[in-house]
Amino acid sequence: MDKDALRTLMVDEQLHRRGIKNKKILDAFATVPRHRFIPQASQNSAYADHPVAIGENQTISQPYIVALMLEYLEIIPKDRILEIGTGSGYQTALLEILSHQVYTIERIPILAKRAESFLQELNTSSIFFRTGDGTLGWPEYAPFDKIIVSAATREIPLPLIEQLGEDGRMVLPLGDSFSQMLTLVEKKRGSIETTDICGCVFVPLVGGFGLMQPS
Ligand code: SAH
């Protein structure tokens, strides 16, 4: 089966049938060529229903989990979004379609560079890249309407709480290295409310407010 057919099948079987309803999100998944964000060695699994290795011991998340995170963010076209963990840049490309601007931070320089050059090849124009510790956020551009964190930590990093705008929404996995709860964080009148979404397993967030400190 060719990649376009595999992608159509992924949207139908893994997302739509499991309850992802938002048409803009489904259309974004149908548009972004997921296989092109995945190294040659893992190409056969590009549209599979599980995470896939992207090098440097990191993974691109399972499509359904990415879709769920995007649904809970309730993105609208004028949103400015902070993404922690650029990884392959796949989710960054989806965010770019759905929002006004994406500020994305990756700590591993080789992944950051690869994602940036590939996203530029795809002619994206409203993504801002930074290499460094995303647990510190990006204060120069705060507040953000939405924040999405693609790596796990025990507690919500304080700088991210501070940099989330009023009525903002953040989605992140909270827990230990082995299992986490995907969590929605909402800021209302300056205080934080959290809601459990579902169990999940992400790679650890490595940094000042992360699950692990850099070695
Ligand atoms: N959403 C990505 C998947 C990322 S995997 C995709 O679509 O491909 C999680 C990423 O978070 C890894 O690339 C890892 O290096 C990065 N990461 C871990 N800790 C980080 C930190 N403190 N700041 C920024 N990125 C971090």
Coordinates of C-alpha atoms and ligand atoms in Angstrom, one line a residue:
M1 CA 0.0 0.0 0.0
D2 CA 1.4 3.5 -0.8
K3 CA 2.0 6.1 1.9
D4 CA -1.1 8.2 1.1
A5 CA -3.4 5.2 1.4
L6 CA -1.7 4.2 4.7
R7 CA -2.2 7.7 6.0
T8 CA -5.9 7.7 5.0
L9 CA -6.3 4.4 6.8
M10 CA -4.5 5.7 9.9
V11 CA -6.9 8.7 10.1
D12 CA -9.9 6.4 9.7
E13 CA -9.0 3.4 11.9
Q14 CA -6.8 4.9 14.6
L15 CA -8.3 8.4 15.0
H16 CA -11.9 8.7 13.7
R17 CA -13.1 5.3 14.8
R18 CA -11.6 5.8 18.3
G19 CA -13.5 9.0 18.8
I20 CA -11.4 11.9 17.5
K21 CA -14.2 14.1 16.1
N22 CA -12.6 17.5 15.4
K23 CA -12.6 17.8 11.6
K24 CA -9.6 20.2 11.5
I25 CA -7.5 17.8 13.5
L26 CA -8.4 14.9 11.3
D27 CA -7.7 17.0 8.2
A28 CA -4.3 18.0 9.6
F29 CA -3.4 14.3 10.1
A30 CA -4.5 13.5 6.6
T31 CA -2.3 16.3 5.2
V32 CA 1.1 16.0 7.1
P33 CA 3.3 13.3 5.6
R34 CA 4.2 11.5 8.8
H35 CA 6.5 9.0 7.1
R36 CA 8.8 11.8 6.0
F37 CA 9.5 12.7 9.7
I38 CA 10.7 9.2 10.4
P39 CA 14.2 7.9 9.8
Q40 CA 14.7 5.4 7.0
A41 CA 15.2 2.5 9.3
S42 CA 11.8 2.8 10.9
Q43 CA 9.9 3.8 7.7
N44 CA 7.8 0.6 7.6
S45 CA 6.2 1.6 10.9
A46 CA 5.5 5.2 10.0
Y47 CA 1.7 4.7 10.1
A48 CA 1.6 2.0 12.8
D49 CA -0.5 2.3 15.9
H50 CA 2.5 2.7 18.3
P51 CA 5.4 5.1 19.0
V52 CA 8.3 4.8 16.6
A53 CA 12.1 5.4 17.1
I54 CA 13.4 8.7 15.7
G55 CA 17.1 8.4 16.9
E56 CA 18.9 9.6 19.9
N57 CA 16.8 7.2 22.1
Q58 CA 13.7 9.3 21.4
T59 CA 10.3 8.4 19.9
I60 CA 7.6 10.0 17.8
S61 CA 4.3 9.5 19.8
Q62 CA 1.5 7.1 18.6
P63 CA -0.8 9.0 16.3
Y64 CA -3.9 8.5 18.6
I65 CA -2.1 10.1 21.6
V66 CA -1.0 13.1 19.5
A67 CA -4.6 13.5 18.3
L68 CA -6.0 13.3 21.8
M69 CA -3.6 15.9 23.1
L70 CA -4.5 18.2 20.3
E71 CA -8.3 17.7 21.0
Y72 CA -7.9 18.6 24.6
L73 CA -6.0 21.7 23.8
E74 CA -9.0 23.1 21.9
I75 CA -6.8 25.1 19.5
I76 CA -8.3 28.0 17.6
P77 CA -6.7 29.7 14.6
K78 CA -5.4 32.8 16.6
D79 CA -3.6 30.7 19.2
R80 CA 0.1 31.0 20.0
I81 CA 1.4 27.7 21.2
L82 CA 4.4 26.6 23.1
E83 CA 5.6 23.0 22.4
I84 CA 8.2 21.3 24.5
G85 CA 10.0 18.4 22.8
T86 CA 10.1 19.1 19.1
G87 CA 11.5 15.6 18.4
S88 CA 10.9 14.8 14.8
G89 CA 8.9 17.9 14.2
Y90 CA 5.8 15.9 13.2
Q91 CA 3.5 17.3 15.9
T92 CA 5.0 20.8 15.3
A93 CA 3.7 20.5 11.7
L94 CA 0.2 19.6 12.9
L95 CA 0.2 22.5 15.4
E96 CA 1.3 24.9 12.6
I97 CA -1.8 24.0 10.5
L98 CA -4.2 24.5 13.5
S99 CA -2.8 27.7 15.1
H100 CA -1.3 31.1 14.4
Q101 CA 2.2 30.6 15.7
V102 CA 4.2 27.7 17.2
Y103 CA 7.2 28.2 19.6
T104 CA 9.0 24.8 19.8
I105 CA 11.9 23.8 22.1
E106 CA 14.1 20.7 21.8
R107 CA 17.0 19.9 24.0
I108 CA 18.9 17.5 21.7
P109 CA 20.7 19.7 19.1
I110 CA 20.8 17.1 16.3
L111 CA 17.0 16.5 16.5
A112 CA 16.3 20.2 16.7
K113 CA 18.4 20.9 13.7
R114 CA 16.9 18.0 11.7
A115 CA 13.4 19.1 12.5
E116 CA 14.0 22.7 11.7
S117 CA 15.6 22.1 8.3
F118 CA 12.9 19.6 7.3
L119 CA 10.0 21.9 8.4
Q120 CA 11.6 24.7 6.4
E121 CA 11.7 22.4 3.4
L122 CA 7.9 21.9 3.8
N123 CA 7.6 25.8 3.6
T124 CA 6.2 26.3 7.1
S125 CA 6.5 29.9 8.1
S126 CA 5.0 30.4 11.6
I127 CA 7.3 28.1 13.6
F128 CA 10.0 29.5 15.9
F129 CA 12.7 27.1 17.0
R130 CA 14.8 27.0 20.1
T131 CA 17.4 24.4 21.3
G132 CA 17.6 24.2 25.1
D133 CA 15.7 23.2 28.2
G134 CA 12.0 23.5 27.5
T135 CA 11.1 23.1 31.2
L136 CA 12.1 26.7 31.5
G137 CA 9.6 27.7 28.8
W138 CA 10.3 30.7 26.5
P139 CA 9.6 33.7 28.7
E140 CA 10.4 36.3 26.0
Y141 CA 7.3 35.2 24.1
A142 CA 5.0 34.4 27.0
P143 CA 2.1 34.2 27.7
F144 CA 1.0 31.3 25.5
D145 CA -2.6 30.4 24.8
K146 CA -1.8 26.7 24.8
I147 CA 1.2 24.6 25.9
I148 CA 1.9 21.0 24.9
V149 CA 4.6 18.9 26.5
S150 CA 5.7 15.7 24.7
A151 CA 7.8 14.2 27.5
A152 CA 7.0 13.1 31.0
T153 CA 7.6 14.8 34.3
R154 CA 6.4 14.3 37.9
E155 CA 5.0 17.8 38.4
I156 CA 3.9 20.6 36.2
P157 CA 7.1 22.7 35.6
L158 CA 6.5 26.1 37.4
P159 CA 7.8 28.3 34.6
L160 CA 5.2 26.6 32.3
I161 CA 2.4 27.4 34.8
E162 CA 3.6 31.0 34.8
Q163 CA 3.8 31.3 31.1
L164 CA 0.3 29.9 30.4
G165 CA -2.1 32.7 29.7
E166 CA -5.4 33.4 31.4
D167 CA -8.0 30.8 30.2
G168 CA -5.0 28.9 28.7
R169 CA -4.8 25.1 28.4
M170 CA -1.8 22.8 28.7
V171 CA -1.6 19.1 28.1
L172 CA 1.3 17.0 29.5
P173 CA 2.1 13.5 30.9
L174 CA 2.6 13.5 34.6
G175 CA 4.2 10.5 36.5
D176 CA 7.4 8.5 36.7
S177 CA 9.6 7.0 34.0
F178 CA 7.4 4.0 33.5
S179 CA 3.9 5.3 33.4
Q180 CA 2.1 8.6 33.5
M181 CA -1.3 10.2 33.4
L182 CA -2.0 12.4 30.4
T183 CA -3.3 15.6 32.2
L184 CA -5.2 18.7 31.1
V185 CA -4.2 21.8 33.0
E186 CA -6.5 24.9 32.8
K187 CA -5.7 28.3 34.1
K188 CA -8.8 30.1 35.3
R189 CA -8.6 33.5 37.2
G190 CA -4.9 32.8 37.9
S191 CA -5.3 29.4 39.4
I192 CA -4.8 25.9 38.0
E193 CA -7.3 23.1 37.6
T194 CA -6.2 19.7 36.4
T195 CA -8.2 16.8 34.8
D196 CA -6.9 13.3 34.1
I197 CA -7.2 12.2 30.5
C198 CA -5.8 8.7 30.3
G199 CA -2.7 6.6 31.2
C200 CA 0.2 6.9 28.8
V201 CA 4.0 6.3 28.4
F202 CA 6.3 9.1 27.2
V203 CA 10.1 9.5 27.3
P204 CA 11.3 11.5 30.3
L205 CA 11.5 15.3 30.2
V206 CA 15.2 16.0 31.0
G207 CA 15.9 19.4 32.5
G208 CA 15.7 21.8 35.5
F209 CA 12.0 21.1 36.1
G210 CA 12.0 17.6 34.5
L211 CA 11.9 14.0 35.6
M212 CA 15.7 13.7 35.1
Q213 CA 18.7 16.0 35.2
P214 CA 20.9 16.2 32.1
S215 CA 24.0 14.0 32.5
Ligands
SAH1 N1 6.3 15.4 19.5 C1 7.5 14.7 19.1 C2 8.0 13.6 19.9 C3 8.9 14.0 20.9 S1 9.7 12.8 21.9 C4 7.4 14.3 17.7 O1 6.3 14.5 17.1 O2 8.3 13.7 17.1 C5 10.1 13.9 23.2 C6 11.1 14.9 22.9 O3 11.3 15.7 24.0 C7 12.5 14.3 22.6 O4 13.0 14.7 21.4 C8 13.4 14.8 23.8 O5 14.7 15.1 23.4 C9 12.6 16.1 24.1 N2 12.9 16.6 25.4 C10 13.1 16.0 26.6 N3 13.3 16.9 27.6 C11 13.3 18.1 27.1 C12 13.4 19.4 27.6 N4 13.7 19.7 28.9 N5 13.3 20.5 26.7 C13 13.1 20.3 25.4 N6 12.9 19.0 24.9 C14 13.0 18.0 25.7

